[in-house]
């Protein structure tokens, strides 16, 4: 009954069907004993098997048919775990100071985020692995030191690709227009050249994922190569990394868009409303690494001075180490992140639906405020979220050259 011409299988059901058809009862070739999936039925079909319950049959056969003790599969797990700590949580609590004394690192956001301070240390991945198991975000600083900085300047990208068309989003009213990217880049550091909205305010614009994926590689080969050679923790982040699961997936798996994509936006420093963001609260279906490759210094009327920007950032609920970085003249802050653990998604969703009702907005059952990316949770709402639902915000400032690595499912806004 299994498909004869679909040996690999294009779905999980196909894969299980073809696998089960090959295995005999009691066979331990795959380490699991499968019972025959189909049996010969009578004309009435009373004793036959049908396609819809194939998955149930396979699961039942795995449960019912134990592997004989003398045929147990030989699995060597010692080599995999000999270097593992006995208790990851203990390692996090005592800062792993004894086990990883050769790594420069700190914990920020109440030990929720690991900060790897020396991007060149080849042992970083060992500590990263311990943190990653627990679904914690990781910050790696100094990545811009490995990159060709001239490639990422706004004027350089505008010069090379200004004639390209792209979708530009007005972050305040969510209006999308298609225009030359030169118009966006011309206003990146010169506020006088930025679009104005109806009331005369300066528009807060964002280039929506331009370019992305294969388009990025084809359109910007030099920048693509520069990015790939500069990725942090290449064991995990490189497309060919030995610990990058995506690089080992069989061809019949449907892969998510793994990028890379260029995310470019104006800062809120030139806008009157500082309670909006350029990326609303959302979640990604795969792990992500985001590197801040360039920070533009906007000039023109109405723009906050550098001291004004620092003052605004200091009003955030920041870790002491981040406050210290803000005072370091060699560091250039560029993006403000608010991050939430995936386990808090239901509470956040319920909270945002409650706020929507308070504001007289229609809450439709098929709409999901996180999936729809319809909210930027401002400071007042973040405080309410903590007081009413016990959900604490992890606030991270991304400086030039910082790579932020987030596990799939972590909610974030920028």
Tab-separated table of C-alpha atoms in Angstrom:
chain	number	residue	atom	x	y	z
A	1	UNK	CA	0.000	0.000	0.000
A	2	UNK	CA	2.924	2.346	0.513
A	3	UNK	CA	3.705	4.681	-2.352
A	4	UNK	CA	6.079	2.968	-4.769
A	5	UNK	CA	7.413	6.123	-6.408
A	6	UNK	CA	7.790	8.362	-3.363
A	7	UNK	CA	10.646	6.630	-1.614
A	8	UNK	CA	11.709	9.592	0.546
A	9	UNK	CA	8.233	10.832	1.367
A	10	UNK	CA	7.126	14.455	1.255
A	11	UNK	CA	5.225	14.506	4.537
A	12	UNK	CA	5.558	12.938	7.964
A	13	UNK	CA	2.729	10.523	7.071
A	14	UNK	CA	4.510	9.448	3.851
A	15	UNK	CA	7.778	9.028	5.721
A	16	UNK	CA	6.197	6.839	8.378
A	17	UNK	CA	4.295	4.815	5.771
A	18	UNK	CA	7.374	4.045	3.680
A	19	UNK	CA	9.435	3.271	6.773
A	20	UNK	CA	6.825	0.977	8.289
A	21	UNK	CA	6.415	-0.895	5.015
A	22	UNK	CA	10.110	-1.768	5.002
A	23	UNK	CA	10.375	-3.053	8.576
A	24	UNK	CA	9.363	-6.565	9.690
A	25	UNK	CA	7.792	-7.413	13.009
A	26	UNK	CA	10.601	-7.762	15.499
A	27	UNK	CA	13.166	-6.099	13.255
A	28	UNK	CA	15.587	-3.896	15.148
A	29	UNK	CA	17.348	-2.412	12.134
A	30	UNK	CA	16.066	1.016	13.117
A	31	UNK	CA	16.174	0.427	16.856
A	32	UNK	CA	12.353	0.140	17.020
A	33	UNK	CA	10.102	-2.851	16.290
A	34	UNK	CA	7.174	-2.095	13.972
A	35	UNK	CA	4.180	-4.397	13.466
A	36	UNK	CA	2.893	-4.825	9.905
A	37	UNK	CA	0.851	-1.759	9.040
A	38	UNK	CA	-1.658	-3.496	6.759
A	39	UNK	CA	-3.174	-6.967	6.843
A	40	UNK	CA	-5.162	-8.732	4.130
A	41	UNK	CA	-8.834	-8.014	4.625
A	42	UNK	CA	-12.010	-9.763	3.590
A	43	UNK	CA	-14.292	-8.418	0.905
A	44	UNK	CA	-16.354	-6.681	3.542
A	45	UNK	CA	-13.258	-4.901	4.828
A	46	UNK	CA	-14.039	-5.691	8.465
A	47	UNK	CA	-10.523	-6.890	9.232
A	48	UNK	CA	-8.693	-4.559	6.849
A	49	UNK	CA	-6.660	-1.456	7.607
A	50	UNK	CA	-7.477	1.898	6.108
A	51	UNK	CA	-5.247	4.864	5.308
A	52	UNK	CA	-6.662	7.317	7.901
A	53	UNK	CA	-5.550	5.188	10.858
A	54	UNK	CA	-2.063	4.416	9.543
A	55	UNK	CA	-0.420	6.787	12.052
A	56	UNK	CA	-2.367	5.239	14.933
A	57	UNK	CA	-1.292	1.772	13.815
A	58	UNK	CA	2.369	2.720	13.765
A	59	UNK	CA	2.248	4.413	17.157
A	60	UNK	CA	0.378	1.432	18.628
A	61	UNK	CA	2.893	-1.011	17.184
A	62	UNK	CA	5.786	0.896	18.724
A	63	UNK	CA	4.097	0.753	22.123
A	64	UNK	CA	3.027	-2.908	21.910
A	65	UNK	CA	6.124	-4.493	20.375
A	66	UNK	CA	9.064	-4.180	22.725
A	67	UNK	CA	12.587	-4.630	21.442
A	68	UNK	CA	13.907	-7.949	22.778
A	69	UNK	CA	16.468	-7.360	25.573
A	70	UNK	CA	19.119	-9.308	23.698
A	71	UNK	CA	18.598	-7.153	20.605
A	72	UNK	CA	18.725	-3.737	22.227
A	73	UNK	CA	20.271	-1.106	19.941
A	74	UNK	CA	23.797	-0.126	20.757
A	75	UNK	CA	23.831	3.574	21.541
A	76	UNK	CA	26.928	5.165	22.966
A	77	UNK	CA	25.822	8.209	24.946
A	78	UNK	CA	28.911	8.611	27.101
A	79	UNK	CA	30.895	10.406	24.446
A	80	UNK	CA	28.034	12.870	23.986
A	81	UNK	CA	27.632	13.856	27.615
A	82	UNK	CA	31.017	13.418	29.225
A	83	UNK	CA	31.691	17.149	29.116
A	84	UNK	CA	28.206	18.147	30.270
A	85	UNK	CA	27.665	19.645	33.716
A	86	UNK	CA	25.599	17.642	36.172
A	87	UNK	CA	23.128	20.471	36.568
A	88	UNK	CA	22.778	23.263	34.011
A	89	UNK	CA	20.774	25.430	36.406
A	90	UNK	CA	23.542	25.328	38.992
A	91	UNK	CA	25.985	26.362	36.310
A	92	UNK	CA	23.836	29.379	35.472
A	93	UNK	CA	23.429	30.311	39.126
A	94	UNK	CA	27.117	30.302	39.986
A	95	UNK	CA	28.044	31.983	36.679
A	96	UNK	CA	30.008	28.898	35.591
A	97	UNK	CA	33.050	30.803	36.877
A	98	UNK	CA	35.109	27.690	37.519
A	99	UNK	CA	34.180	25.750	34.394
A	100	UNK	CA	34.590	28.660	31.950
A	101	UNK	CA	37.293	30.834	33.444
A	102	UNK	CA	38.864	31.321	29.982
A	103	UNK	CA	35.735	33.007	28.566
A	104	UNK	CA	34.929	36.705	28.997
A	105	UNK	CA	31.228	36.908	29.779
A	106	UNK	CA	28.613	38.487	32.026
A	107	UNK	CA	24.948	37.927	32.835
A	108	UNK	CA	22.460	40.724	32.238
A	109	UNK	CA	18.702	41.148	32.796
A	110	UNK	CA	18.673	39.261	36.111
A	111	UNK	CA	20.808	36.493	34.615
A	112	UNK	CA	18.310	35.932	31.839
A	113	UNK	CA	20.682	36.975	29.020
A	114	UNK	CA	24.241	35.753	28.498
A	115	UNK	CA	26.645	38.443	27.272
A	116	UNK	CA	29.751	37.061	25.520
A	117	UNK	CA	32.179	39.963	25.515
A	118	UNK	CA	34.995	38.563	23.361
A	119	UNK	CA	33.726	37.479	19.950
A	120	UNK	CA	37.126	35.989	19.049
A	121	UNK	CA	37.175	33.342	21.798
A	122	UNK	CA	36.891	29.938	20.107
A	123	UNK	CA	35.440	28.382	23.279
A	124	UNK	CA	32.394	30.669	23.409
A	125	UNK	CA	30.158	27.960	21.953
A	126	UNK	CA	30.643	25.724	25.008
A	127	UNK	CA	29.113	28.252	27.377
A	128	UNK	CA	26.568	29.244	24.735
A	129	UNK	CA	25.382	25.626	24.586
A	130	UNK	CA	24.624	25.583	28.305
A	131	UNK	CA	22.615	28.783	28.033
A	132	UNK	CA	20.869	27.765	24.812
A	133	UNK	CA	19.495	24.569	26.376
A	134	UNK	CA	17.441	26.716	28.702
A	135	UNK	CA	16.035	28.922	25.943
A	136	UNK	CA	17.892	32.045	27.061
A	137	UNK	CA	18.822	34.889	24.660
A	138	UNK	CA	22.508	35.569	24.048
A	139	UNK	CA	24.361	38.806	23.237
A	140	UNK	CA	27.767	38.757	21.508
A	141	UNK	CA	29.545	42.101	21.197
A	142	UNK	CA	32.220	43.417	18.829
A	143	UNK	CA	31.119	41.669	15.613
A	144	UNK	CA	31.628	44.870	13.564
A	145	UNK	CA	35.386	44.551	14.169
A	146	UNK	CA	35.408	41.528	11.841
A	147	UNK	CA	33.380	43.238	9.107
A	148	UNK	CA	34.204	45.558	6.209
A	149	UNK	CA	32.509	48.610	7.701
A	150	UNK	CA	32.493	50.609	4.443
A	151	UNK	CA	30.112	48.088	2.858
A	152	UNK	CA	27.387	48.783	5.415
A	153	UNK	CA	27.312	52.592	5.415
A	154	UNK	CA	23.974	54.097	4.394
A	155	UNK	CA	25.569	56.142	1.588
A	156	UNK	CA	27.320	53.035	0.241
A	157	UNK	CA	24.097	51.005	0.039
A	158	UNK	CA	22.229	53.947	-1.471
A	159	UNK	CA	24.931	54.424	-4.116
A	160	UNK	CA	24.955	50.748	-5.094
A	161	UNK	CA	21.228	49.997	-4.957
A	162	UNK	CA	19.372	53.339	-4.945
A	163	UNK	CA	17.501	52.503	-8.147
A	164	UNK	CA	15.928	49.367	-6.644
A	165	UNK	CA	12.212	49.310	-5.785
A	166	UNK	CA	11.138	48.115	-2.337
A	167	UNK	CA	8.271	48.236	0.138
A	168	UNK	CA	8.653	51.034	2.677
A	169	UNK	CA	6.558	50.940	5.841
A	170	UNK	CA	5.447	54.005	7.774
A	171	UNK	CA	5.736	52.535	11.270
A	172	UNK	CA	3.245	54.904	12.897
A	173	UNK	CA	0.219	54.262	10.686
A	174	UNK	CA	1.325	50.971	9.052
A	175	UNK	CA	0.943	52.346	5.526
A	176	UNK	CA	3.135	50.557	2.983
A	177	UNK	CA	4.302	52.157	-0.245
A	178	UNK	CA	6.522	50.931	-3.052
A	179	UNK	CA	9.272	53.345	-3.992
A	180	UNK	CA	12.966	53.719	-4.830
A	181	UNK	CA	15.148	52.768	-1.877
A	182	UNK	CA	17.288	55.866	-2.558
A	183	UNK	CA	14.504	57.985	-1.095
A	184	UNK	CA	14.726	55.987	2.130
A	185	UNK	CA	18.520	56.090	2.359
A	186	UNK	CA	18.769	59.798	1.539
A	187	UNK	CA	16.794	60.537	4.686
A	188	UNK	CA	18.584	57.979	6.846
A	189	UNK	CA	20.904	60.558	8.406
A	190	UNK	CA	19.428	63.790	7.012
A	191	UNK	CA	16.026	64.487	8.595
A	192	UNK	CA	15.300	67.318	6.140
A	193	UNK	CA	15.102	64.745	3.329
A	194	UNK	CA	12.626	62.486	5.115
A	195	UNK	CA	8.986	62.177	4.133
A	196	UNK	CA	6.413	64.190	6.061
A	197	UNK	CA	3.005	62.922	7.135
A	198	UNK	CA	-0.220	64.957	6.887
A	199	UNK	CA	0.266	66.862	10.154
A	200	UNK	CA	3.789	67.853	9.150
A	201	UNK	CA	5.551	65.359	11.380
A	202	UNK	CA	8.558	63.440	10.124
A	203	UNK	CA	7.646	59.906	9.036
A	204	UNK	CA	9.218	56.947	10.825
A	205	UNK	CA	10.107	54.660	7.937
A	206	UNK	CA	11.325	51.103	7.676
A	207	UNK	CA	12.544	49.088	4.693
A	208	UNK	CA	10.630	45.825	4.947
A	209	UNK	CA	13.126	42.953	4.763
A	210	UNK	CA	14.944	44.292	1.720
A	211	UNK	CA	16.640	42.298	0.361
A	212	UNK	CA	15.946	38.846	1.810
A	213	UNK	CA	17.097	35.244	1.364
A	214	UNK	CA	18.356	34.330	-2.106
A	215	UNK	CA	17.758	37.921	-3.268
A	216	UNK	CA	20.274	39.096	-0.669
A	217	UNK	CA	22.912	36.637	-1.864
A	218	UNK	CA	22.327	37.456	-5.551
A	219	UNK	CA	22.034	41.229	-5.184
A	220	UNK	CA	24.733	41.795	-2.562
A	221	UNK	CA	27.340	39.017	-2.930
A	222	UNK	CA	30.145	41.011	-1.268
A	223	UNK	CA	27.979	41.939	1.696
A	224	UNK	CA	26.638	38.385	1.907
A	225	UNK	CA	30.172	36.971	2.165
A	226	UNK	CA	31.171	39.673	4.660
A	227	UNK	CA	28.190	38.789	6.846
A	228	UNK	CA	28.771	35.039	6.722
A	229	UNK	CA	32.440	35.273	7.689
A	230	UNK	CA	31.492	37.545	10.592
A	231	UNK	CA	28.704	35.483	12.155
A	232	UNK	CA	29.088	34.844	15.880
A	233	UNK	CA	29.338	31.281	17.176
A	234	UNK	CA	29.768	29.790	13.675
A	235	UNK	CA	29.240	26.277	15.068
A	236	UNK	CA	25.596	27.255	15.516
A	237	UNK	CA	24.994	30.325	13.335
A	238	UNK	CA	26.842	29.499	10.119
A	239	UNK	CA	24.703	27.810	7.423
A	240	UNK	CA	27.274	25.004	7.450
A	241	UNK	CA	27.720	24.948	11.236
A	242	UNK	CA	28.115	21.461	12.679
A	243	UNK	CA	25.548	22.284	15.376
A	244	UNK	CA	23.159	24.158	13.069
A	245	UNK	CA	20.183	21.822	12.767
A	246	UNK	CA	18.980	23.423	9.527
A	247	UNK	CA	22.179	22.378	7.746
A	248	UNK	CA	21.404	18.702	8.463
A	249	UNK	CA	17.692	18.602	7.526
A	250	UNK	CA	16.816	16.115	4.745
A	251	UNK	CA	15.661	17.628	1.468
A	252	UNK	CA	12.011	16.673	1.935
A	253	UNK	CA	11.581	18.939	4.977
A	254	UNK	CA	9.877	22.274	4.370
A	255	UNK	CA	12.394	24.795	5.652
A	256	UNK	CA	11.559	28.231	7.054
A	257	UNK	CA	13.062	31.282	5.345
A	258	UNK	CA	16.445	31.403	7.051
A	259	UNK	CA	17.466	34.669	5.398
A	260	UNK	CA	19.651	36.578	5.649
A	261	UNK	CA	17.584	39.727	5.378
A	262	UNK	CA	18.488	43.369	5.801
A	263	UNK	CA	16.365	45.192	8.401
A	264	UNK	CA	16.761	48.972	8.130
A	265	UNK	CA	14.763	51.674	9.889
A	266	UNK	CA	14.921	55.274	11.063
A	267	UNK	CA	15.278	55.804	14.786
A	268	UNK	CA	12.542	57.410	16.871
A	269	UNK	CA	14.904	60.239	17.900
A	270	UNK	CA	13.435	62.558	15.241
A	271	UNK	CA	9.779	61.802	16.058
A	272	UNK	CA	7.571	63.441	18.660
A	273	UNK	CA	6.075	60.124	19.738
A	274	UNK	CA	8.698	57.937	21.403
A	275	UNK	CA	6.128	55.283	22.341
A	276	UNK	CA	6.266	53.607	18.945
A	277	UNK	CA	8.689	51.073	17.554
A	278	UNK	CA	10.023	50.051	14.170
A	279	UNK	CA	9.303	46.363	14.829
A	280	UNK	CA	6.167	45.529	16.778
A	281	UNK	CA	5.881	42.651	19.236
A	282	UNK	CA	6.101	39.348	17.363
A	283	UNK	CA	7.631	35.883	17.359
A	284	UNK	CA	9.788	34.048	14.798
A	285	UNK	CA	9.353	30.383	13.864
A	286	UNK	CA	13.114	29.755	13.833
A	287	UNK	CA	16.069	30.839	15.943
A	288	UNK	CA	17.458	34.189	14.799
A	289	UNK	CA	20.726	36.091	14.990
A	290	UNK	CA	20.497	39.874	14.482
A	291	UNK	CA	23.716	41.867	14.010
A	292	UNK	CA	23.690	45.663	14.211
A	293	UNK	CA	26.059	46.453	11.324
A	294	UNK	CA	25.559	50.219	11.146
A	295	UNK	CA	24.191	53.061	13.286
A	296	UNK	CA	23.374	56.335	11.539
A	297	UNK	CA	23.574	59.634	13.431
A	298	UNK	CA	20.553	61.674	12.317
A	299	UNK	CA	20.982	65.427	11.900
A	300	UNK	CA	18.376	68.145	11.467
A	301	UNK	CA	15.609	70.051	13.237
A	302	UNK	CA	13.813	68.239	16.033
A	303	UNK	CA	16.403	65.502	16.474
A	304	UNK	CA	17.491	64.620	19.971
A	305	UNK	CA	21.141	65.285	20.715
A	306	UNK	CA	23.365	62.370	21.687
A	307	UNK	CA	22.958	63.301	25.344
A	308	UNK	CA	19.186	63.459	24.799
A	309	UNK	CA	19.165	59.968	23.312
A	310	UNK	CA	21.232	58.637	26.225
A	311	UNK	CA	18.861	60.288	28.688
A	312	UNK	CA	15.875	58.606	27.017
A	313	UNK	CA	17.586	55.222	27.174
A	314	UNK	CA	18.490	55.707	30.834
A	315	UNK	CA	14.775	56.037	31.604
A	316	UNK	CA	14.366	52.377	30.650
A	317	UNK	CA	14.479	49.556	33.178
A	318	UNK	CA	18.112	48.704	32.465
A	319	UNK	CA	20.622	46.316	33.912
A	320	UNK	CA	23.565	48.019	35.695
A	321	UNK	CA	26.010	46.666	33.093
A	322	UNK	CA	23.966	48.210	30.268
A	323	UNK	CA	23.946	51.551	32.079
A	324	UNK	CA	27.710	51.290	32.327
A	325	UNK	CA	27.967	50.603	28.574
A	326	UNK	CA	25.882	53.716	27.863
A	327	UNK	CA	28.520	55.848	29.601
A	328	UNK	CA	31.340	54.319	27.536
A	329	UNK	CA	32.163	56.832	24.776
A	330	UNK	CA	33.531	54.055	22.547
A	331	UNK	CA	30.133	52.326	22.427
A	332	UNK	CA	27.401	53.489	20.031
A	333	UNK	CA	23.825	52.510	20.973
A	334	UNK	CA	21.485	51.896	18.060
A	335	UNK	CA	18.461	49.779	18.983
A	336	UNK	CA	16.282	49.141	22.030
A	337	UNK	CA	14.900	45.599	22.421
A	338	UNK	CA	12.203	44.268	24.724
A	339	UNK	CA	12.267	40.475	24.958
A	340	UNK	CA	9.864	37.992	26.563
A	341	UNK	CA	10.135	34.238	27.133
A	342	UNK	CA	7.955	32.045	24.947
A	343	UNK	CA	6.265	30.589	28.039
A	344	UNK	CA	4.668	34.021	28.675
A	345	UNK	CA	3.023	34.223	25.232
A	346	UNK	CA	-0.475	33.261	26.448
A	347	UNK	CA	-0.397	35.807	29.272
A	348	UNK	CA	0.808	38.554	26.910
A	349	UNK	CA	-1.841	37.651	24.337
A	350	UNK	CA	-4.582	37.822	26.988
A	351	UNK	CA	-3.228	41.144	28.267
A	352	UNK	CA	-3.173	42.759	24.811
A	353	UNK	CA	-6.714	41.574	24.086
A	354	UNK	CA	-7.816	43.152	27.362
A	355	UNK	CA	-6.097	46.449	26.471
A	356	UNK	CA	-7.720	46.401	23.030
A	357	UNK	CA	-11.174	46.094	24.631
A	358	UNK	CA	-10.344	48.926	27.041
A	359	UNK	CA	-9.494	51.107	24.032
A	360	UNK	CA	-12.751	50.226	22.291
A	361	UNK	CA	-11.063	48.171	19.577
A	362	UNK	CA	-12.852	45.196	18.045
A	363	UNK	CA	-11.317	41.901	19.199
A	364	UNK	CA	-12.084	39.223	16.606
A	365	UNK	CA	-11.567	35.564	17.596
A	366	UNK	CA	-9.451	34.837	14.509
A	367	UNK	CA	-7.070	37.732	15.240
A	368	UNK	CA	-3.943	37.116	17.277
A	369	UNK	CA	-2.218	40.324	18.511
A	370	UNK	CA	1.192	38.614	18.458
A	371	UNK	CA	0.871	36.925	15.085
A	372	UNK	CA	-0.640	40.080	13.564
A	373	UNK	CA	2.244	42.213	14.935
A	374	UNK	CA	-0.263	44.906	15.809
A	375	UNK	CA	1.213	46.142	19.124
A	376	UNK	CA	4.262	47.957	20.361
A	377	UNK	CA	4.089	47.588	24.140
A	378	UNK	CA	5.052	51.000	25.533
A	379	UNK	CA	6.504	51.723	28.958
A	380	UNK	CA	3.119	52.222	30.644
A	381	UNK	CA	1.793	48.922	29.257
A	382	UNK	CA	4.983	47.080	30.196
A	383	UNK	CA	4.477	48.201	33.794
A	384	UNK	CA	0.865	47.005	33.746
A	385	UNK	CA	1.939	43.686	32.242
A	386	UNK	CA	4.261	43.186	35.212
A	387	UNK	CA	1.749	44.269	37.856
A	388	UNK	CA	-1.303	42.470	36.477
A	389	UNK	CA	0.219	39.319	34.972
A	390	UNK	CA	3.633	39.021	36.617
A	391	UNK	CA	5.422	39.133	33.245
A	392	UNK	CA	8.758	40.928	33.435
A	393	UNK	CA	10.270	42.630	30.403
A	394	UNK	CA	13.884	41.885	29.499
A	395	UNK	CA	15.275	45.195	28.186
A	396	UNK	CA	18.429	45.060	26.051
A	397	UNK	CA	20.247	47.911	24.295
A	398	UNK	CA	21.916	46.772	21.085
A	399	UNK	CA	25.133	48.659	20.393
A	400	UNK	CA	27.001	48.806	17.090
A	401	UNK	CA	28.453	45.358	16.403
A	402	UNK	CA	26.203	43.543	18.878
A	403	UNK	CA	24.712	40.245	17.758
A	404	UNK	CA	21.488	39.259	19.535
A	405	UNK	CA	20.645	35.554	19.292
A	406	UNK	CA	17.073	34.585	20.135
A	407	UNK	CA	15.558	31.112	20.392
A	408	UNK	CA	12.481	30.359	18.308
A	409	UNK	CA	9.348	31.350	20.210
A	410	UNK	CA	10.889	34.261	22.126
A	411	UNK	CA	8.678	37.354	21.793
A	412	UNK	CA	10.419	40.625	20.997
A	413	UNK	CA	9.941	44.193	19.774
A	414	UNK	CA	12.518	46.756	18.645
